[in-house]
Short mmCIF file of C-alpha atoms in Angstrom, two decimals:
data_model
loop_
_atom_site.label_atom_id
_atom_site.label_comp_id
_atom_site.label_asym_id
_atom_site.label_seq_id
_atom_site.Cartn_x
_atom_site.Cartn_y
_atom_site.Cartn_z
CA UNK A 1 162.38 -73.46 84.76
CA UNK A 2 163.53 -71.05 82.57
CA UNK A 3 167.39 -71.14 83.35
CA UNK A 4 167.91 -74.87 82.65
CA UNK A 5 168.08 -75.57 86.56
CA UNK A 6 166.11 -78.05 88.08
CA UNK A 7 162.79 -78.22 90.16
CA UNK A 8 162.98 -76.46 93.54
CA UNK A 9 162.93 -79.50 96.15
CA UNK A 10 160.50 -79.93 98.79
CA UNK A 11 162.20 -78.96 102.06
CA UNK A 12 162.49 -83.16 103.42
CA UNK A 13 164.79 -83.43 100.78
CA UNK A 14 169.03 -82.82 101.42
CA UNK A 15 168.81 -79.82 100.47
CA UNK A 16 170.03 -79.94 96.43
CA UNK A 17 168.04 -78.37 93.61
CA UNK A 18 166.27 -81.88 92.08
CA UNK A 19 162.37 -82.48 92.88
CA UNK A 20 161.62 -86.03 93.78
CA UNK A 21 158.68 -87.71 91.79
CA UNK A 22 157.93 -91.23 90.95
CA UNK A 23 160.93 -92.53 89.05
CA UNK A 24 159.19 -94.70 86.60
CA UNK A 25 157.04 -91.38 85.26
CA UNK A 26 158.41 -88.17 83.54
CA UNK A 27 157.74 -84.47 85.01
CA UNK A 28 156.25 -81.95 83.46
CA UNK A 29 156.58 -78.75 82.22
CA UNK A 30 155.72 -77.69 86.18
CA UNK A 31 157.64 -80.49 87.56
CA UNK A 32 154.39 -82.40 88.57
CA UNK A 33 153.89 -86.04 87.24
CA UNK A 34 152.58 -86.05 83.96
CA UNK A 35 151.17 -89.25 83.23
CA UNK A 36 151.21 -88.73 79.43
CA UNK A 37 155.07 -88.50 79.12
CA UNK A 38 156.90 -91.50 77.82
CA UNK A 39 157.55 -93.75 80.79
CA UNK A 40 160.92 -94.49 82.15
CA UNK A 41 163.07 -97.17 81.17
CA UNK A 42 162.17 -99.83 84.00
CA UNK A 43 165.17 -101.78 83.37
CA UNK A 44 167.59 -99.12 84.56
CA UNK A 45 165.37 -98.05 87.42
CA UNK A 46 163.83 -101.12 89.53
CA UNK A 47 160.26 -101.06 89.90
CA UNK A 48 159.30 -99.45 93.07
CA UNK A 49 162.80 -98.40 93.86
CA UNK A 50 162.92 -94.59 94.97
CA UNK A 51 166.71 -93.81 96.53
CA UNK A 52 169.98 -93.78 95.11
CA UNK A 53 173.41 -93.46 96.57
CA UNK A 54 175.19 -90.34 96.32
CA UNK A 55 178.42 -88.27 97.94
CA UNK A 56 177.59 -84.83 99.20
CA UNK A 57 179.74 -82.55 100.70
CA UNK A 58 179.10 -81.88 104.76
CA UNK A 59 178.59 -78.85 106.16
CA UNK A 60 181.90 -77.49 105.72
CA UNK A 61 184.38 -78.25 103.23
CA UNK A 62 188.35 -79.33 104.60
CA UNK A 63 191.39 -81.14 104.03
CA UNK A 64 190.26 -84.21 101.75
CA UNK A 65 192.42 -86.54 104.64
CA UNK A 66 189.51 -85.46 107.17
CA UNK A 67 186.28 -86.87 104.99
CA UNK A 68 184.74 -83.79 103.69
CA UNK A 69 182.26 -85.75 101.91
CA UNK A 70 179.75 -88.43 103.47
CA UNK A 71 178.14 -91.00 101.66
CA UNK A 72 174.12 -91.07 102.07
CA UNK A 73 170.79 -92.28 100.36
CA UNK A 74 168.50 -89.84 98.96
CA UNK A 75 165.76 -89.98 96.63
CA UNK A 76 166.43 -90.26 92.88
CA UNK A 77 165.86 -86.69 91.05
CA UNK A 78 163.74 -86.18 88.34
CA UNK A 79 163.79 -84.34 85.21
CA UNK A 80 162.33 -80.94 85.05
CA UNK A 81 161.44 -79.63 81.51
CA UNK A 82 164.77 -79.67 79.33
CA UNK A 83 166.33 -81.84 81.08
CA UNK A 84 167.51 -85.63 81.56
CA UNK A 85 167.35 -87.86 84.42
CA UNK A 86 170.62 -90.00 83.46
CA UNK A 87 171.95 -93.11 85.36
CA UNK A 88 175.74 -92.63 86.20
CA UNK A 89 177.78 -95.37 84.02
CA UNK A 90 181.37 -93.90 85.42
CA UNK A 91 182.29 -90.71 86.60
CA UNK A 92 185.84 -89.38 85.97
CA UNK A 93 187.68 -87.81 88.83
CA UNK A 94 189.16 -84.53 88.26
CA UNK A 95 190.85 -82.45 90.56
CA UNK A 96 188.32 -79.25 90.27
CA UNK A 97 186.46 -81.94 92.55
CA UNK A 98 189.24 -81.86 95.10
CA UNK A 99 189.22 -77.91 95.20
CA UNK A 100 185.85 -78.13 95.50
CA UNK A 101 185.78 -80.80 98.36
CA UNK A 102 188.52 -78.60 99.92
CA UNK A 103 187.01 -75.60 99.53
CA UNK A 104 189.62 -73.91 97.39
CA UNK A 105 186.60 -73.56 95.34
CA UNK A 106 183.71 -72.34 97.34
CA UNK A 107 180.83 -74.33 96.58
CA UNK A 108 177.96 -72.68 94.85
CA UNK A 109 175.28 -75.43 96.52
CA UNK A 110 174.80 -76.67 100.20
CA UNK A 111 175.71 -80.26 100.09
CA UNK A 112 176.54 -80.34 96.57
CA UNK A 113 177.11 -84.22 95.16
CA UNK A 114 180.76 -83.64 93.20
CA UNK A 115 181.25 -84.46 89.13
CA UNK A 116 181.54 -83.75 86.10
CA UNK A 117 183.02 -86.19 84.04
CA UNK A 118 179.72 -88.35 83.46
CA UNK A 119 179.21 -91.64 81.42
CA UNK A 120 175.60 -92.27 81.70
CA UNK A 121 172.50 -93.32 80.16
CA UNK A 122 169.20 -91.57 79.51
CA UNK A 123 166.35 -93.00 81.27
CA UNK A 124 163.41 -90.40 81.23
CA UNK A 125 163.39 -86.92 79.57
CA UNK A 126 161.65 -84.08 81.34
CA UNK A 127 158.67 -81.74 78.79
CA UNK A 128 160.40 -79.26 76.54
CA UNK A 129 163.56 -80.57 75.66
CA UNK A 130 165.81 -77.60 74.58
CA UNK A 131 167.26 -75.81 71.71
CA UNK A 132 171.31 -76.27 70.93
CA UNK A 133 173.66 -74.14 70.15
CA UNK A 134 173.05 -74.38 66.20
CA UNK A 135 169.30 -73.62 67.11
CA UNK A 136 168.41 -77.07 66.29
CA UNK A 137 165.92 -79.41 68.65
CA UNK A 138 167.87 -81.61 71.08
CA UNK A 139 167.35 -85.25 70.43
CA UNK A 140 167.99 -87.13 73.19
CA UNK A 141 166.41 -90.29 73.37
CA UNK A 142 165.82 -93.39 76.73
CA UNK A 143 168.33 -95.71 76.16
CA UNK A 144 171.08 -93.10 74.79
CA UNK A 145 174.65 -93.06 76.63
CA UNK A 146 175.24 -89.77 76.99
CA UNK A 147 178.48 -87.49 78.53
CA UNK A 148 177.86 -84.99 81.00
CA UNK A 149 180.66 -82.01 81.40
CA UNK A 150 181.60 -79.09 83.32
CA UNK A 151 179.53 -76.10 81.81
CA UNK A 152 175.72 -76.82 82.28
CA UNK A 153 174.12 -73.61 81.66
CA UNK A 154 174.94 -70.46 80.29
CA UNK A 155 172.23 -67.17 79.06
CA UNK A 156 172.47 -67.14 75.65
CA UNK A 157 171.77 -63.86 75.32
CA UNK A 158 174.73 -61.84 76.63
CA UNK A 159 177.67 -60.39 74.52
CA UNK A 160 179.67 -63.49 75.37
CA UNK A 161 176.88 -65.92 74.09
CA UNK A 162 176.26 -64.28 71.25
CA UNK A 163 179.70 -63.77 70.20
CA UNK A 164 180.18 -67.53 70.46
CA UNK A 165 182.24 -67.10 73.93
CA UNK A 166 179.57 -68.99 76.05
CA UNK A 167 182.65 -70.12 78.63
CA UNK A 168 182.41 -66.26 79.80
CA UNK A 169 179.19 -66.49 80.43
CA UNK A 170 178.98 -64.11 83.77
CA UNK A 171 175.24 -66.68 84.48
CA UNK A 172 177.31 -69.61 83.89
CA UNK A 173 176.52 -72.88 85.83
CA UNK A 174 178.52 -76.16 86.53
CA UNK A 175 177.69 -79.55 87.07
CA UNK A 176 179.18 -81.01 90.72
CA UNK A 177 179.50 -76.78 91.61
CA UNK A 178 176.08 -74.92 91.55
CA UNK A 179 174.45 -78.48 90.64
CA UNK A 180 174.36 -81.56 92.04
CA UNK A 181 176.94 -83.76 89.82
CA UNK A 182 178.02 -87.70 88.39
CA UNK A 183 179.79 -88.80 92.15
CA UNK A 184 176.11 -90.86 92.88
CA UNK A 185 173.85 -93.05 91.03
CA UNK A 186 172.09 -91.17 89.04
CA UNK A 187 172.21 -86.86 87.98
CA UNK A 188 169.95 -84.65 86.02
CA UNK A 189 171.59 -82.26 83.67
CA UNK A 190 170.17 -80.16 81.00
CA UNK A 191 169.22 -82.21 77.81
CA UNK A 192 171.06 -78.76 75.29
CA UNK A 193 173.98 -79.66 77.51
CA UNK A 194 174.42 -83.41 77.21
CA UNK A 195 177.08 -85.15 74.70
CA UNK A 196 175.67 -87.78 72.98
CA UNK A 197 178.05 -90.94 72.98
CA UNK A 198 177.37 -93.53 70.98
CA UNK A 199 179.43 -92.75 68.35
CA UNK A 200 182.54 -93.21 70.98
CA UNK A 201 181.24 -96.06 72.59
CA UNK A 202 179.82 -98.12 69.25
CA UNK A 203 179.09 -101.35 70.25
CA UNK A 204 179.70 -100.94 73.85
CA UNK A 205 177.25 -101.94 76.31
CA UNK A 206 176.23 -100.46 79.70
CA UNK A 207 178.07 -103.24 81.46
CA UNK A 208 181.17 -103.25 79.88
CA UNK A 209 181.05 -105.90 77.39
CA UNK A 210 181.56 -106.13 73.27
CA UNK A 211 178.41 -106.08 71.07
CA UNK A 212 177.29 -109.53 70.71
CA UNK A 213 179.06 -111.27 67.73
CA UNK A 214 182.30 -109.29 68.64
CA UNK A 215 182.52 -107.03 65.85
CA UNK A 216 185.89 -105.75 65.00
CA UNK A 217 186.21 -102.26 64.82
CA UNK A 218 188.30 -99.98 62.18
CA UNK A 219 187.62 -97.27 64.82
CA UNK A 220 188.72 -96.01 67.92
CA UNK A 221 187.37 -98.16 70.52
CA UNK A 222 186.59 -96.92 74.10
CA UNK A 223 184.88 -98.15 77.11
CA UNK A 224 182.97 -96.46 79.77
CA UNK A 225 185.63 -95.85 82.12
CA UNK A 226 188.07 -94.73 79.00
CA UNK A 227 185.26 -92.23 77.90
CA UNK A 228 184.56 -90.47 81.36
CA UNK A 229 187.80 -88.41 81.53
CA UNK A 230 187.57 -87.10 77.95
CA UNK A 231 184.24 -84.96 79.30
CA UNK A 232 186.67 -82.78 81.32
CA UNK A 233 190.10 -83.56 81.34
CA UNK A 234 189.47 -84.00 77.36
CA UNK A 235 187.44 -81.47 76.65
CA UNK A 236 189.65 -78.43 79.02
CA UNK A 237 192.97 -79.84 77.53
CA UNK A 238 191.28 -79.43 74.10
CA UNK A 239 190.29 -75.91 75.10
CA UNK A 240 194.07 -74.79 76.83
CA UNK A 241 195.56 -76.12 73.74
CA UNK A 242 193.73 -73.84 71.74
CA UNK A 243 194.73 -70.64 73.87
CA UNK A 244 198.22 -71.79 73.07
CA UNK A 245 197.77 -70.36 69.50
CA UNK A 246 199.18 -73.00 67.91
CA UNK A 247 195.87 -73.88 66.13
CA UNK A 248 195.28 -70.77 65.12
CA UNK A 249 193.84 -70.85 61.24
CA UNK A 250 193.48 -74.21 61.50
CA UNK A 251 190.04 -75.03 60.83
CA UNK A 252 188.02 -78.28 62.16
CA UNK A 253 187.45 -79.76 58.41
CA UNK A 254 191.42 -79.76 58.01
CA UNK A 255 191.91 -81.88 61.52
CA UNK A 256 188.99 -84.29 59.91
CA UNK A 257 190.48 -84.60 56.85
CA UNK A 258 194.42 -85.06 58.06
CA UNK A 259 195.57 -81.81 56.61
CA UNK A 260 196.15 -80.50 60.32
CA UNK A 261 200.07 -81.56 60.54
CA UNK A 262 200.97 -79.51 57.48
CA UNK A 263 198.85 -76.73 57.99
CA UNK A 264 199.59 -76.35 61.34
CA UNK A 265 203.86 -76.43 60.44
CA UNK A 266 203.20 -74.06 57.33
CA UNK A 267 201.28 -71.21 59.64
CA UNK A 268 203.88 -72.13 62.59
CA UNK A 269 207.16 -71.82 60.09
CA UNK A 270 208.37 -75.46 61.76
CA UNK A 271 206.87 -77.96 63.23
CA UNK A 272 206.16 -76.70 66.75
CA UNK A 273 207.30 -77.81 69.75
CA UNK A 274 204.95 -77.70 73.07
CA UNK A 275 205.38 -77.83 76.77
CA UNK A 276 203.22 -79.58 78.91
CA UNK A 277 203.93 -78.67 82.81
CA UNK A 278 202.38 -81.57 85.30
CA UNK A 279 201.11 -84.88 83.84
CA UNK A 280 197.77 -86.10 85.35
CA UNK A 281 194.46 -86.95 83.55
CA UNK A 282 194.48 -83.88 81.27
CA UNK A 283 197.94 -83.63 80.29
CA UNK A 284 198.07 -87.25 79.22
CA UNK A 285 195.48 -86.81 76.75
CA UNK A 286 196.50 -83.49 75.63
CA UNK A 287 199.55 -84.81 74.47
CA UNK A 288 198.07 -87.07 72.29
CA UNK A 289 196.06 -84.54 71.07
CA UNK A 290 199.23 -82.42 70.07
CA UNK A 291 201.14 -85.68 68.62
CA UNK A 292 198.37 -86.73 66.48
CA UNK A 293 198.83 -83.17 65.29
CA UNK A 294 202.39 -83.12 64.46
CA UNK A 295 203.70 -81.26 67.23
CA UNK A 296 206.90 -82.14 69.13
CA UNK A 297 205.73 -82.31 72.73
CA UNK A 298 207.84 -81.89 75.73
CA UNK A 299 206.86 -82.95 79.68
CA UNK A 300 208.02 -81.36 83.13
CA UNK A 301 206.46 -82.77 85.85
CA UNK A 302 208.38 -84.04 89.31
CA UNK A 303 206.52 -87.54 89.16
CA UNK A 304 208.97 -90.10 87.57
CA UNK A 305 206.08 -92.36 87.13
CA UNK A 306 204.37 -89.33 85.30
CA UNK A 307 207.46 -89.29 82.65
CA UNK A 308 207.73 -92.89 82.06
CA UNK A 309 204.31 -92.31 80.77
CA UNK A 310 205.05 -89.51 78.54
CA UNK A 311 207.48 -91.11 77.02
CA UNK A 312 205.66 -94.06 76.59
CA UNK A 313 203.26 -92.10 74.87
CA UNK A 314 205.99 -90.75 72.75
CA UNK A 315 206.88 -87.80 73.91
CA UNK A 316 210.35 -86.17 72.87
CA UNK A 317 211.54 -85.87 76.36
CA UNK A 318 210.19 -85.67 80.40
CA UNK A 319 212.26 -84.34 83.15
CA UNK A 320 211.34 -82.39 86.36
CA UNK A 321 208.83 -79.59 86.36
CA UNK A 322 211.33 -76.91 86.82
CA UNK A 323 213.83 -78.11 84.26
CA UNK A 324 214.28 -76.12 81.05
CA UNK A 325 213.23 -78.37 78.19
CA UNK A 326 215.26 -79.88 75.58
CA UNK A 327 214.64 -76.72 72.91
CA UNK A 328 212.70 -73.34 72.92
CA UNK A 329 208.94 -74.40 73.57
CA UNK A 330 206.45 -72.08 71.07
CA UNK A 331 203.67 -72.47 73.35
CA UNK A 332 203.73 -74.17 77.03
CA UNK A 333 200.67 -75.30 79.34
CA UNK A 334 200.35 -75.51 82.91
CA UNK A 335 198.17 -78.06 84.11
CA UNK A 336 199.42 -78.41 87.72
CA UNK A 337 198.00 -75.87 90.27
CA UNK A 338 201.34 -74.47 91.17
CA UNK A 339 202.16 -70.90 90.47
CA UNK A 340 205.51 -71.00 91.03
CA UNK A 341 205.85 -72.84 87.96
CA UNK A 342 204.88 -70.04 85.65
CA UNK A 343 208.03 -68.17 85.56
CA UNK A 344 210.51 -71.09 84.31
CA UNK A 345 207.17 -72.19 81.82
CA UNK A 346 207.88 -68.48 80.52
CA UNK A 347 211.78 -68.31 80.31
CA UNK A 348 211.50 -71.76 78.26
CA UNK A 349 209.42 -69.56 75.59
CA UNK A 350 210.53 -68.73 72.18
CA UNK A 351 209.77 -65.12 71.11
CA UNK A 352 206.31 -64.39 70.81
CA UNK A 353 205.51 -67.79 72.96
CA UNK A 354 202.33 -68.58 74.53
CA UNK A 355 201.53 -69.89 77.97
CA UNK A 356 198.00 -71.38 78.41
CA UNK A 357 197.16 -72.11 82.66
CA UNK A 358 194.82 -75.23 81.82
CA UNK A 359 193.26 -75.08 85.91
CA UNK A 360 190.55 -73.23 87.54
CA UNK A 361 192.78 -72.76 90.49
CA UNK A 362 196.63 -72.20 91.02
CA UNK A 363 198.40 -71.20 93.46
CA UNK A 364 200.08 -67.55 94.04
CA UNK A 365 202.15 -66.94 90.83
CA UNK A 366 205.70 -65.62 91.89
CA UNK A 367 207.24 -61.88 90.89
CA UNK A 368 208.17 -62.07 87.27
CA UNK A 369 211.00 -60.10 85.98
CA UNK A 370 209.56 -57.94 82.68
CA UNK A 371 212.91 -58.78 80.97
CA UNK A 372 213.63 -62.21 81.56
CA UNK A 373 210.22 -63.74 81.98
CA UNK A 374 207.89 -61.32 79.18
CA UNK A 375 210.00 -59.43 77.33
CA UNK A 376 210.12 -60.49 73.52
CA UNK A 377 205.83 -60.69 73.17
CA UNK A 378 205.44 -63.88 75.15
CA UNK A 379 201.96 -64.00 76.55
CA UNK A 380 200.29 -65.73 79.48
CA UNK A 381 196.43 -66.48 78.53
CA UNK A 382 194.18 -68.20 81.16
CA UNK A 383 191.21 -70.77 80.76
CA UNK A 384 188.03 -70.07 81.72
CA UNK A 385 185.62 -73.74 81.27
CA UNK A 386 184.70 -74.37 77.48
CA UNK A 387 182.03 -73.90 75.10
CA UNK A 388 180.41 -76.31 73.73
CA UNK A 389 181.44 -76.25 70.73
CA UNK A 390 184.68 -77.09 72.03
CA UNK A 391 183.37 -80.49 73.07
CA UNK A 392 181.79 -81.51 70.17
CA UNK A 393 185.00 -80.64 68.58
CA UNK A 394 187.46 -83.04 70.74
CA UNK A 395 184.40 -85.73 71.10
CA UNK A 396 184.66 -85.52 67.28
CA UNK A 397 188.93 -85.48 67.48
CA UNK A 398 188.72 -88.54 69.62
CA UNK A 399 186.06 -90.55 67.35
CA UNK A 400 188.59 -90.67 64.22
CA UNK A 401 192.50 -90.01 66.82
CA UNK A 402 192.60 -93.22 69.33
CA UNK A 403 193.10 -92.16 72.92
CA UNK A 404 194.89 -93.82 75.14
CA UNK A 405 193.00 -93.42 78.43
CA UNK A 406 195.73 -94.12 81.64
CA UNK A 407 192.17 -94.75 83.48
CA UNK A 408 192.22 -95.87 87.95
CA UNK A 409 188.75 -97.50 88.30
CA UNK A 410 187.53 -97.09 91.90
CA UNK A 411 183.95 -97.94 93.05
CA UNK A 412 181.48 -95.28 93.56
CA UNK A 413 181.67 -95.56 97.58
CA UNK A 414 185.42 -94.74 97.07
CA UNK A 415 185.10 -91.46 95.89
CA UNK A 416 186.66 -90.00 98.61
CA UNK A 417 189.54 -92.41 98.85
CA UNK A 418 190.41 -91.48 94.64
CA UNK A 419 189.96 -88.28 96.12
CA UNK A 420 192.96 -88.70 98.69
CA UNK A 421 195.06 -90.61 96.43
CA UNK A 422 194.71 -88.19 93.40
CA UNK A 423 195.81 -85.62 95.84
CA UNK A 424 198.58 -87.51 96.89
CA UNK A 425 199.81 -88.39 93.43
CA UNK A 426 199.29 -92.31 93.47
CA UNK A 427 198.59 -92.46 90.36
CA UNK A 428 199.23 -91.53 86.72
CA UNK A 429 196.12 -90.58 84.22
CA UNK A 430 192.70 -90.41 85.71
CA UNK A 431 190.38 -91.86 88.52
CA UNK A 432 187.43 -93.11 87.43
CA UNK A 433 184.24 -94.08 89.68
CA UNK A 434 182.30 -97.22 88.45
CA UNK A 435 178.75 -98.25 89.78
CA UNK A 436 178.85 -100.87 93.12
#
C-alpha cells in the first residue's frame, strides 16, 4: 500500500483496515504470506494462537456512561509492507479517546479500536520498511520496544510536508481515528512512524522488572506505564508549548547542552512566566517541561487535587481555572476543552502574550471584547497534532530531564471504565491500560 495504511481485510473480519495472516509469518509486499520473511518472535505470539482482545467502538458513538465501546476477540493483524505488527505493552489514555468514543470527534473508521499512546514491542515487520523523515532507512528490529503516537501518516509531498509542517498535512492519518489503535492486544502502525524506545526504557523489561543485576542508572528511569503518556500527552504538550513562542530561537543543541534557561531569559528579557489552564495528563508533564527550562509556571484548574499536584511539582502557584494568576503570564495554554476559559487565559496576558489551545476539541469560545481581551498584540494560536520531529525532540528532552509520570494503571478490559473516570475527573495525571 502506497499510503502507509494497512491491507484491505477480507469481509469476515470486524470490519477495520488489518488483513489477517498466520501470525508466526511476515506479509509481503502484497499482503500474502511470504515464507521468506524473518519469522515472528514466537515468544510474544503463542504458537498456534490467532485472536487477540481488543475495544471497538459500536455502531454508534454516545455518552461514555452508556458503553460506547464493547470488548470482543478478533484475529491478530498483520503487517503490510512498511509496517509493524507490535504487541501492546501499555496504552496511555488520553481524552481525544473520549471525544472520539463520544463522538465529539467523528470517527474516521467503522468500529475503530481507540489509542494512541502505545508502549509496545515489535514482533514481525511487514516487506519494505519505509523511509524517515531525514530520508534515512527505518530500522526497526523484532524484539524492539517501540512508541506509537497520534500522527501515523502524512503525503510527504504537499507544501506542508515539504516545508517541514507535516501536522497540516490535509492526507493526514491517526492512530485509534482513521486506524485501528493501542486499546487491544496488539496494533499495526507504520514502521517511518514508530518511536523507538529503548533509550527511555534502558534496562527495562517487557514485564516490568529491572535488568538482571539491578544496574543503577545515572539516567532518567521510566517504566512502561510511565512511558505511554509521553507519546501523546508528551509529545502535544511539547508541541503547544512551542506555539507559545517562548522557545522561539532556542535551538535543540542549546536544550541538550543546558544553555536553554539562559537563552530562553536573554531572548524573553526575564525569566518568563507561563500559564497552564486545566491539569490532567498533558499539563502535568508540560510543566515539567517548562521548569526544567527555567520558566516560572503558574496552574488554574478547578480540581484541588489537580493543584496539590502542581505544587508538588513546584509550581509557583495553583488556584481555580478562572482566577487571574499571581503576575502577568507571557504565554498561557489551555489544555481543558472549555472555551469559556479563553477570555480570562487572555486578560491574564502581558502585552504581546501568547495563548496556545493544546486540544483537538473545545467547546464554544465566548464573545471577546477587542479591547480588553486582544488589544495590545496578544495572540491566540491553535494546535493542530505534531510532526515528528517534534517527538523525537521531547523523546530526546525526556531521555536527559526526569519526568515525573502521575500514571492510573487500569487493565486492558477497563478501558471503558478509565474512560468514565477520566471524564469524571477521578484522577490526577494519566490512565494507563496494562495487558490482563
Amino acid at each position: 500500500m502506497t499510503n502507509g495504511e494497512e491491507a484491505i481485510i477480507s469481509p469476515v473480519t470486524d470490519g477495520g483496515m488489518e488483513s489477517t495472516v498466520n501470525p508466526t509469518t511476515q506479509a509481503g509486499p502484497t499482503g500474502q504470506t511470504d515464507p521468506a520473511a524473518d519469522q515472528t518472535d514466537t515468544t510474544a505470539i503463542t504458537p498456534g494462537v490467532t485472536t487477540m482482545h481488543a475495544w471497538q467502538m459500536r455502531e454508534k458513538p454516545g455518552p461514555i456512561e452508556n458503553d460506547p465501546l464493547e470488548w470482543i476477540e478478533k484475529p491478530i493483524p498483520s503487517p503490510g509492507p512498511g509496517q509493524a505488527l507490535i504487541r501492546v505493552l501499555a496504552c496511555g489514555v488520553c481524552r481525544t479517546d473520549l471525544h472520539v468514543s463520544e463522538g465529539d470527534l467523528t470517527a474516521h473508521l467503522p468500529h475503530v479500536t481507540p489509542g494512541h499512546e502505545v508502549v509496545g514491542e515489535v514482533v514481525a515487520l511487514g516487506a519494505d520498511q519505509g523511509i524517515d523523515i531525514n530520508g534515512q532507512h527505518t530500522q526497526l528490529h523484532v524484539g524492539e520496544r517501540v512508541g506509537v503516537a497520534w500522527l501515523r501518516h502524512t503525503c510527504g509531498e504537499c507544501e506542508f510536508c515539504v516545508a517541514g509542517k507535516e501536522n497540516l498535512c490535509r492526507h493526514s492519518l491517526y492512530n485509534g481515528w482513521d486506524a485501528h489503535g493501542g486499546y487491544a492486544e496488539y496494533m499495526v502502525a507504520p514502521d517511518d512512524y514508530v518511536y523507538s524506545l529503548e533509550g527511555l526504557l534502558g534496562g527495562e523489561s517487557t514485564d516490568g522488572r529491572t535488568a538482571a543485576g539491578g544496574t543503577a542508572y545515572d539516567k532518567p528511569s521510566y517504566t512502561l506505564e510511565t512511558v505511554a503518556p509521553l507519546m501523546c500527552a508528551g509529545i502535544i504538550g511539547y508541541r503547544a508549548l512551542k506555539r507559545t513562542g517562548l522557545l522561539d530561537g532556542v535551538s535543540f543543541a542549546d536544550i541538550e547542552s543546558g544553555q536553554a534557561r539562559e537563552r530562553i531569559a536573554e531572548i524573553v528579557g526575564h525569566r518568563p512566566a507561563l500559564g497552564l489552564y486545566g491539569f490532567g495528563g498533558s499539563a502535568h508533564i508540560t510543566a515539567q517541561v517548562a521548569l526544567a527550562l527555567g520558566m516560572r509556571v503558574h496552574v488554574l484548574t478547578r480540581g484541588r487535587d489537580a493543584q496539590r499536584l502542581a505544587l508538588n511539582l513546584g509550581c509557583a502557584s495553583a488556584n481555580d481555572a478562572y482566577d487571574q494568576p499571581d503576575e502577568p503570564l507571557d504565554a498561557a495554554i489551555i489544555f481543558a476543552p472549555v472555551g469559556a476559559i479563553v477570555p480570562p487565559a487572555l486578560e491574564a496576558l502581558r502585552p504581546g502574550g501568547v495563548l496556545s489551545l493544546a486540544g483537538i476539541h473545545m467547546s464554544d469560545v465566548p464573545p471577546l471584547n477587542y479591547e480588553q481581551h486582544l488589544f495590545h498584540e496578544k495572540e491566540i494560536r491553535s494546535v493542530e497534532s505534531n510532526t515528528r520531529q517534534d517527538g523525537r525532540e521531547f523523546l530526546a528532552f525526556a531521555a536527559t530531564h526526569q519526568i515525573k509520570i502521575d500514571a492510573h494503571p487500569y487493565p486492558l478490559d477497563q478501558a471503558q471504565q478509565a474512560l468514565k473516570d477520566l471524564k469524571a475527573g477521578a484522577f490526577t495525571g494519566a490512565a494507563v491500560l496494562m495487558p490482563v
